XYZ file of C-alpha atoms in Angstrom:
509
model
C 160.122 20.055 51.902
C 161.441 19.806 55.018
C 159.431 17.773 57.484
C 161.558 15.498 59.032
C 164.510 15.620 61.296
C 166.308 14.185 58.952
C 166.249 17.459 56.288
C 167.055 19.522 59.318
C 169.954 17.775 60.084
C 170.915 18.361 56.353
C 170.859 22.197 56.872
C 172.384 22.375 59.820
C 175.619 19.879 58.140
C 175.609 23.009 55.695
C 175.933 25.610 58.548
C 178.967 23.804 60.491
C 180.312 22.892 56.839
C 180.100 26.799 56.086
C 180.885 27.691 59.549
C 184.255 25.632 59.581
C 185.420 27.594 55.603
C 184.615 30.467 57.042
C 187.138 29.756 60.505
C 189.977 28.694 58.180
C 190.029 31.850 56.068
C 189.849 33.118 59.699
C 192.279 31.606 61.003
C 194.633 32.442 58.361
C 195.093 36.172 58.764
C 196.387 35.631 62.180
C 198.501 32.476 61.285
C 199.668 31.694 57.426
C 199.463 35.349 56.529
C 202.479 36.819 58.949
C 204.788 34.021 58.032
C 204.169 34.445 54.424
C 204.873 38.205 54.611
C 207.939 37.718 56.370
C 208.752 35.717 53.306
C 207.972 38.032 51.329
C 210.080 40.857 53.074
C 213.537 37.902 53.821
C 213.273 37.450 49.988
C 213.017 41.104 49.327
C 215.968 42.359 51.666
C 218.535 38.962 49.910
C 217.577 39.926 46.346
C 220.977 41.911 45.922
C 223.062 38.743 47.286
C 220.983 36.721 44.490
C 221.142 36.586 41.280
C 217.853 38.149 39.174
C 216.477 35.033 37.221
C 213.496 37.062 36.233
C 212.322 40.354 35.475
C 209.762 40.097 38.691
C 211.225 41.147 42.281
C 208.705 39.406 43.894
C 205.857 36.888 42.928
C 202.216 37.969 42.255
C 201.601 36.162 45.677
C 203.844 38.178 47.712
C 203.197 41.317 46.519
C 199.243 40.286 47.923
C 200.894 39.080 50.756
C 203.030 42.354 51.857
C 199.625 44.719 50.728
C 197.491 42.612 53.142
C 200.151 42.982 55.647
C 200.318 46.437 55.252
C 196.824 47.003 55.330
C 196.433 45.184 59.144
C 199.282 47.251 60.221
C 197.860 50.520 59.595
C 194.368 49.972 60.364
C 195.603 48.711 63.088
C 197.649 52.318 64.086
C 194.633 53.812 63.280
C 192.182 51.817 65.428
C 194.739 52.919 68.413
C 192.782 56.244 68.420
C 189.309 55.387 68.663
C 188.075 55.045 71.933
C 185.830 51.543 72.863
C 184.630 53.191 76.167
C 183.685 56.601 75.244
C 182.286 54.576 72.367
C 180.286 52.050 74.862
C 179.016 54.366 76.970
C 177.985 56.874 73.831
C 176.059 54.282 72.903
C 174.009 53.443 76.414
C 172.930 56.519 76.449
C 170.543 56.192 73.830
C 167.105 55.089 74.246
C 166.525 51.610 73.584
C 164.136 52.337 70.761
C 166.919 54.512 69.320
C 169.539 51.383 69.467
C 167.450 49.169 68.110
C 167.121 51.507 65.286
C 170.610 51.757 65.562
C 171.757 48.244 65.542
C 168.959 47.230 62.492
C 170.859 49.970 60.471
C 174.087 48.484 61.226
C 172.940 45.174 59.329
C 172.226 46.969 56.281
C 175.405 48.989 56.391
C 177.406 45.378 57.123
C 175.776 44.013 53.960
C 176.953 46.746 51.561
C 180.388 47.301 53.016
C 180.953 43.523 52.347
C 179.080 43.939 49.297
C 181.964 45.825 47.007
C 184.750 45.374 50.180
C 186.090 42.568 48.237
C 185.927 44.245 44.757
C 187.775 47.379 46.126
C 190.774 44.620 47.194
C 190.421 42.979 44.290
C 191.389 46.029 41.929
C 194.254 46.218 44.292
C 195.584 42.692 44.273
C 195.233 43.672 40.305
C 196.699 46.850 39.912
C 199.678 45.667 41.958
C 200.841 42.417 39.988
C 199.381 43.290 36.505
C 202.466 42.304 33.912
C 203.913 46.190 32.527
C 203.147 45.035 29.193
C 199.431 44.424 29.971
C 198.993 47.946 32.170
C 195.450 49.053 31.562
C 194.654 52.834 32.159
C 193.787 52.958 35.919
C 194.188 55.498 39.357
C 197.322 52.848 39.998
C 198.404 51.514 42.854
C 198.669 54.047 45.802
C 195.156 55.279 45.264
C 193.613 51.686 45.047
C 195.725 51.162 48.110
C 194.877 53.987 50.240
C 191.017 52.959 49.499
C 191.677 49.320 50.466
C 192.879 51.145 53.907
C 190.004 53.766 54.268
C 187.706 50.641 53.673
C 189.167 48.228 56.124
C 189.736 51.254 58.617
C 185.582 52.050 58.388
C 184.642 48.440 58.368
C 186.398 47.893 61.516
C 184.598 51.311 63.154
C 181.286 49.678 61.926
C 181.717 46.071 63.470
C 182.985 48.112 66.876
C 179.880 49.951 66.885
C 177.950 46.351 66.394
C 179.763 45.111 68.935
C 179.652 48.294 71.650
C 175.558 47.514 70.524
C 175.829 44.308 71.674
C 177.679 44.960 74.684
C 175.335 47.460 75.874
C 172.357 44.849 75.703
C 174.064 42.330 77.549
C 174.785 44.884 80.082
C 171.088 46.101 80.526
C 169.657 44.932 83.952
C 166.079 44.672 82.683
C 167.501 42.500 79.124
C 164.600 44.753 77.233
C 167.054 45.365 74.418
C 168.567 41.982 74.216
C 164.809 40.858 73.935
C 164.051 43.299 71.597
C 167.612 42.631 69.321
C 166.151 38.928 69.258
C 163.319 39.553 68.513
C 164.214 41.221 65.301
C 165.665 37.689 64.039
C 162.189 36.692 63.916
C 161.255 39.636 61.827
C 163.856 38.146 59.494
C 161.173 35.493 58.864
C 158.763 37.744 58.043
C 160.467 39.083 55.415
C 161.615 36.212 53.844
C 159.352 32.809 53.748
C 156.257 34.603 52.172
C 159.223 35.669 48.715
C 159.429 33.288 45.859
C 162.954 32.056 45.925
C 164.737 29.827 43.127
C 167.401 27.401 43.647
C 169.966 29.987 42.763
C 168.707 32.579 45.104
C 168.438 29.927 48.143
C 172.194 29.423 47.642
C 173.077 33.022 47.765
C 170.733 33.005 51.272
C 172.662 30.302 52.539
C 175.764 31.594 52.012
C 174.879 35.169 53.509
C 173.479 33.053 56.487
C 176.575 31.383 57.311
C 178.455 34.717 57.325
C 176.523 36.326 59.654
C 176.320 33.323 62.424
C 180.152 33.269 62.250
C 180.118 37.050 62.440
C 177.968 37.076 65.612
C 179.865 34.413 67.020
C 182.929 36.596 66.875
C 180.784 39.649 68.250
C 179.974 37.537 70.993
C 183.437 36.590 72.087
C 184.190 40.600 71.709
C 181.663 41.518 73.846
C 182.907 38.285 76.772
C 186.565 39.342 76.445
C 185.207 43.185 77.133
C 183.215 42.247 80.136
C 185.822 39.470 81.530
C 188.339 42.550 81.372
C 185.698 44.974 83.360
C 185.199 42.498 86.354
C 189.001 41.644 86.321
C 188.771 38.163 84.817
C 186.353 36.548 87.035
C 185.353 33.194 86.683
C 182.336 34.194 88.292
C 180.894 37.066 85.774
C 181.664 34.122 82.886
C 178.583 31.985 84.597
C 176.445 35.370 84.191
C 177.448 35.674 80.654
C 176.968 32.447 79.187
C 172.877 32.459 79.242
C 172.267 35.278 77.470
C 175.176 34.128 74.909
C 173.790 30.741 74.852
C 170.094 32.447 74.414
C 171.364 34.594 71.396
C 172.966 31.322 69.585
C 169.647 29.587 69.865
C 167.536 31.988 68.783
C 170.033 32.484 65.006
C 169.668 28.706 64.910
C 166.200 28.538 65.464
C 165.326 31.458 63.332
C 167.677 29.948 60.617
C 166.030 26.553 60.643
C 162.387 27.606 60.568
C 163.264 30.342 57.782
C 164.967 27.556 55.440
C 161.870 24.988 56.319
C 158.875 27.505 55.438
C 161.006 28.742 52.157
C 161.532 25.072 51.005
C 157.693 24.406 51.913
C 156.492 27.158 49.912
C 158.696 26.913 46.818
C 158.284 23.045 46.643
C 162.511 22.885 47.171
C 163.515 19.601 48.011
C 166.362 19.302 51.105
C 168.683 17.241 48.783
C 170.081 20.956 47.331
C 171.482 21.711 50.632
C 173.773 18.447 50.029
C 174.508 19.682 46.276
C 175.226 23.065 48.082
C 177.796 21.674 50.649
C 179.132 19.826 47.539
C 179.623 22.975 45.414
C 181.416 24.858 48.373
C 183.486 21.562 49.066
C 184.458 22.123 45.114
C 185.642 25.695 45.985
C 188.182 23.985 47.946
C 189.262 21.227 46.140
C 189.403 23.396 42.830
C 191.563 25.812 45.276
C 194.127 23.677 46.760
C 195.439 21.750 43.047
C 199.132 22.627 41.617
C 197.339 24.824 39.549
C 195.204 26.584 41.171
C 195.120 30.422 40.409
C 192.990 31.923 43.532
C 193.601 31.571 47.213
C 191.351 29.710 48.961
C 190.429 32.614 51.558
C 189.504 35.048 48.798
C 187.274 32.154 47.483
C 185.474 32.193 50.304
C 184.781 35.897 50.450
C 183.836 36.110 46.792
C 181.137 32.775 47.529
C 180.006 33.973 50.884
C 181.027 37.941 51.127
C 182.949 37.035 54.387
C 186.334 39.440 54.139
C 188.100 38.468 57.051
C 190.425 41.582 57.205
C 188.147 44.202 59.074
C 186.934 41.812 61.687
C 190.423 40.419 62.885
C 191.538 44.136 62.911
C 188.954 44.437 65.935
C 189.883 41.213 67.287
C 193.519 42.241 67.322
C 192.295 45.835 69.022
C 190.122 44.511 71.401
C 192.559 42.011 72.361
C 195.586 44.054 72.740
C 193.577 46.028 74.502
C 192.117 43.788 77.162
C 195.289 41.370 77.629
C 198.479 42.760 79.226
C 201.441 40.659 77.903
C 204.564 41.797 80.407
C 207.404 39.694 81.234
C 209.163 35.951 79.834
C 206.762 33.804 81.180
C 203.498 36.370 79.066
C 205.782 36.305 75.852
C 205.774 32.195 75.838
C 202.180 32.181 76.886
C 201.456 33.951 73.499
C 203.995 31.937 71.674
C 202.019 28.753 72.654
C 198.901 30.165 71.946
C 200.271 31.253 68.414
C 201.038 27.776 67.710
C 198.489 26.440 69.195
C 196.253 28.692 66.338
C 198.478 26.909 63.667
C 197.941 23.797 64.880
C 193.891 24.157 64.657
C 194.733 25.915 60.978
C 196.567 23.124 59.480
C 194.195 20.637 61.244
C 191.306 22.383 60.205
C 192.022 22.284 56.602
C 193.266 18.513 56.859
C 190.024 17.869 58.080
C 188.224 20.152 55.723
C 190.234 19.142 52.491
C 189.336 15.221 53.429
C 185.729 16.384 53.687
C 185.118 17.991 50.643
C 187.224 15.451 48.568
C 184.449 13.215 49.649
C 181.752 15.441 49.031
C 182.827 16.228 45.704
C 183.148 12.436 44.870
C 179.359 11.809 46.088
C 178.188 13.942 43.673
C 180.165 12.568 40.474
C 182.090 15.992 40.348
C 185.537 14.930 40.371
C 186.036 14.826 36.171
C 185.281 18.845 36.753
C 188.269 19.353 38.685
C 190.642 17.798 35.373
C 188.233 19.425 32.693
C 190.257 21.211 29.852
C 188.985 23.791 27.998
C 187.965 22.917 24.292
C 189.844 23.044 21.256
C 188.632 26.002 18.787
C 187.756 24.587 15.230
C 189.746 26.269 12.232
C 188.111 29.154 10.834
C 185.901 29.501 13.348
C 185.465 32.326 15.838
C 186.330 31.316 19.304
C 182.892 31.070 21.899
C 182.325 33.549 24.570
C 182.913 30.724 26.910
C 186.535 29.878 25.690
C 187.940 33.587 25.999
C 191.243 33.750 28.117
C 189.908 35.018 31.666
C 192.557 36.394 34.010
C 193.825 33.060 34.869
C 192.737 30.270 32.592
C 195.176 27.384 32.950
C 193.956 24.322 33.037
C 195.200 21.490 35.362
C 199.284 20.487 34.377
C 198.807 22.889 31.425
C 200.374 26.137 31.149
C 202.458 26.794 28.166
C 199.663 28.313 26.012
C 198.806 30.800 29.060
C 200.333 34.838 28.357
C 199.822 34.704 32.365
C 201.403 31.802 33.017
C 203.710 33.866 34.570
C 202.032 34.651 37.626
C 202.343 32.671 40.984
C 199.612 29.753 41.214
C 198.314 31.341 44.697
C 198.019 34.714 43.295
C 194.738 35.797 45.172
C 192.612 37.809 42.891
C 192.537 35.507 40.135
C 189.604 33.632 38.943
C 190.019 30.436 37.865
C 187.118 29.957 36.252
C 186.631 26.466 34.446
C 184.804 26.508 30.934
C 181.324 26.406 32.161
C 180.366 28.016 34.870
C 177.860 25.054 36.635
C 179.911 22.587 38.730
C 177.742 19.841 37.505
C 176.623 20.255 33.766
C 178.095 17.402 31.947
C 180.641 18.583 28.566
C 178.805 17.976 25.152
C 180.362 15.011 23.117
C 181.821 16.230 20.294
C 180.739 15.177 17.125
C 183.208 13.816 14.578
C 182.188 13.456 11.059
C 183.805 10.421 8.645
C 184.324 11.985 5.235
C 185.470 8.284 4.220
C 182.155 7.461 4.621
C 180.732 9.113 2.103
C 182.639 8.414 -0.303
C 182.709 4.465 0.107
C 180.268 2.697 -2.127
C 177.478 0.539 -0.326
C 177.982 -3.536 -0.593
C 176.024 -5.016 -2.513
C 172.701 -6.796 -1.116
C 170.362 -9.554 -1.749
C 166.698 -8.796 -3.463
C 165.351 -9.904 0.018
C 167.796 -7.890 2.121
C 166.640 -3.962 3.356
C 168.207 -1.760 2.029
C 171.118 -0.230 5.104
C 172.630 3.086 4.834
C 176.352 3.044 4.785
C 177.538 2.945 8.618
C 181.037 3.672 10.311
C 180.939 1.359 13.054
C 181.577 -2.604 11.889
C 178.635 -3.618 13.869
C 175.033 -3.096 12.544
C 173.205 -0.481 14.749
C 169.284 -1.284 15.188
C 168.450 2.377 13.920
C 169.991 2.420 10.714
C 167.452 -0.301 9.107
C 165.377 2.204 7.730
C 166.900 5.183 5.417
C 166.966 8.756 5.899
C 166.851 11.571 3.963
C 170.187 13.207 2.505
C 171.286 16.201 4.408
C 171.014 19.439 3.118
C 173.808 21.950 2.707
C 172.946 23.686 5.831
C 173.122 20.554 8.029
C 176.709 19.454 6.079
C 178.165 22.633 7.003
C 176.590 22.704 10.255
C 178.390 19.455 11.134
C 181.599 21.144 9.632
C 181.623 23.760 12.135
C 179.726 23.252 15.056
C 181.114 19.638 16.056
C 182.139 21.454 19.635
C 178.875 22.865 20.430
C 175.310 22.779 19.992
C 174.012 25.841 17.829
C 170.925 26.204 19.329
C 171.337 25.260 23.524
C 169.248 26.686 25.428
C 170.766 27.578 28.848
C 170.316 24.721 31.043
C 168.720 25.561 34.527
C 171.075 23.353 37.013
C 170.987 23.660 40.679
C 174.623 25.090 40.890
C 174.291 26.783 38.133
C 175.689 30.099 39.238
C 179.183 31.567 39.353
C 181.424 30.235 41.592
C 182.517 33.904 42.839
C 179.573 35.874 44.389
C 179.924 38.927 46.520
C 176.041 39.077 47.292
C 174.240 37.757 44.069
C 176.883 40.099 42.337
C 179.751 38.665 39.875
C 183.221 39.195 39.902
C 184.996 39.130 36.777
């Protein structure tokens, strides 16, 4: 239970752990992601001077890379003609009752957009780069496009609206719908501490936690850049600003805290699971940055946490273009330096973050996990549920066995699922039977000695002094077959025992 400062200080090292994943797959849209597309599009435009050493034009990875370019350009056009002020003052014309309706509505609607947002890109990234041997029956790819552009498009309206919500509450003079929008964090509690909740499900509300605070942090600095454009960029209006942004902050952290406290309280949770949390997302990254690795690490993160970072830096890019005029030399170099600037912070970021989570993933003795191999099947025996090929199932500095070994290692939508799907159940030893022992007769012993039954290891073993009785057929062939697996496991209720791609609770295979 939480009761000292010291478990608090264990959620909150989740939430800036969470908080700081969530900024790099942030960060990368508007760094990594036009520099690999221009790539994409160099090595696309010299393919006739080359010569064609395969039968791909592009890699798995840049044919992600151009869609998710594509899609941020034409959202992008289309955000042009939607109007933020006729939008705003739309909005502040409604009674406050009505926008508080309004705004509690727009939480839902965030939650299920995010919810299959990612699933809808998905079936694009693998309509796009599935081999044309392998083509399943499907809509193909323009019509999974045009839906991955209709979704971002109405994503982006719907985070507008949250933000032209927001906006309009700072801007109140009596602050009765700020009050009232903080309030309703503390409603949150309401409907969640008095809920049973296991391990599992505490994860999952973690996760959805940490999207939202960085989500409202980037509503925030919408709503600052909005009203520093209004009063002409004065230093002065930034002073007015930063209480009531300050006083929103404090009230998600507060409400955050005391929800996690009264849910560990009631469901006798001990705080250690928020450091085996931290360690499973710190595994996400690890497990995403080897040779091998078959997912980017930004789609990780929107699969574990349903953050899609897409829609939102569409806005950011609208509202920015929108409020900054760049004219002349001296405005060009200004954005140049902030562009690198933004790399910088990227690359340092994930330095930092890559150190991290190499040490959180060595704390808690999951390193072997990151080098596991999949089993060997036993001859004449059906292959396991478990050991089926996935969409990308290459283990680490093995691919020849893999039909998809084809594909680029940062090709985004794959899964990369290792055998089991905890992060920290241990494999089963595998149990080899001796038939030379069997056959080799006992020596021969004293009339004092015990009788020993006939051991494979040279050194007597303590539990072998007294007999046992022969095994029956059943257990012989038992020991034949399943020396890989237990017949009869039940399933083993671990603490991170849950897939490591969630959108919402909901798997992604």
């Amino acid at each position: 239970m939480l009761s000292d400062g010291s478990n608090v200080n264990v959620i909150t090292q989740l939430m800036i752990f969470g908080f700081f994943l969530c900024l790099d797959a942030f960060l990368y849209v508007f760094t990594l992601l036009p520099l690999r597309v221009l790539l994409a599009l160099l090595h696309l435009l010299t393919l006739p001077c080359c010569s064609l050493g395969g039968s791909r034009l592009l890699q798995p990875a840049q044919v992600c890379d151009i869609l998710k370019g594509l899609i941020m350009v034409l959202c992008y056009s289309m955000m042009h003609y939607v109007d933020y002020s006729m939008m705003y003052h739309l909005i502040r014309g409604q009674s406050v009752i009505k926008l508080y309706i309004i705004y509690n509505m727009l939480e839902v609607a965030d939650r299920l957009f995010s919810s299959f947002g990612q699933d809808i890109l998905d079936a694009l990234y693998w309509t796009a780069t599935e081999p044309k041997e392998r083509k399943r029956d499907s809509i193909g790819v323009i019509p999974h496009f045009l839906m991955a552009v209709f979704y971002v498009f109405l994503h982006a309206i719907l985070i507008m609206v949250q933000a032209s919500t927001l906006n309009v509450a700072f801007n109140s003079h009596n602050k009765s719908l700020l009050t009232i929008m903080m309030s309703n964090n503390f409603v949150e509690i309401k409907g969640s501490v008095f809920k049973k909740f296991e391990k599992n499900n505490l994860f999952q509300m973690s996760n959805s936690d940490i999207k939202e605070r960085f989500t409202s942090y980037v509503l925030l600095l919408i709503v600052c850049l909005r009203n520093m454009e209004q009063f002409s960029w004065s230093p002065d209006h930034l002073w007015v600003l930063l209480p009531d942004v300050f006083m929103v902050i404090a009230s998600e952290i507060a409400v955050d805290v005391i929800k996690h406290a009264f849910i560990t309280k009631f469901n006798e949770i001990t705080a250690d699971v928020y450091s085996e949390y931290r360690a499973s997302l710190a595994f996400d990254l690890v497990s995403c940055r080897q040779k091998n690795a078959c997912t980017e690490y930004s789609d990780s993160v929107a699969r574990r946490m349903g953050f899609i970072p897409l829609p939102l830096a569409v806005l950011l890019i609208r509202v920015v273009m929108s409020s900054v005029n760049v004219q002349g030399a001296l405005s060009y170099s200004c954005v140049f330096l902030f562009y690198m600037g933004m790399v910088t912070l990227k690359v340092l970021n994930s330095i930092v973050l890559l150190g991290k989570s190499c040490v959180y993933v060595k704390r808690a003795n999951m390193e072997d996990k990151l080098f596991e191999k999949p089993p060997t099947a036993v001859p004449g025996k059906t292959p396991s549920r478990t050991s089926k090929t996935s969409r990308c199932t290459a283990p680490s500095g093995d691919l020849s066995g893999d039909p998809w070994s084809e594909r680029s290692p940062s090709t985004p939508f794959c899964t990369s699922i290792p055998p089991s799907s905890s992060v920290t159940t241990q494999p089963i030893p595998t149990v080899i039977s001796n038939p030379q022992a069997e056959t080799v007769a006992p020596p021969a012993t004293s009339p004092t000695s015990t009788p020993t039954r006939p051991s494979t290891s040279p050194e007597p073993d303590p539990d072998t002094l007294n007999p046992s009785p022969p095994a029956t057929p059943e257990q012989k062939e038992g020991d034949g077959t399943e020396g890989t697996e237990l017949k009869h496991r039940t399933p083993k209720k671990d603490l991170l025992d849950v897939d490591r791609f969630t959108i919402c609770g909901n798997r992604i295979d």
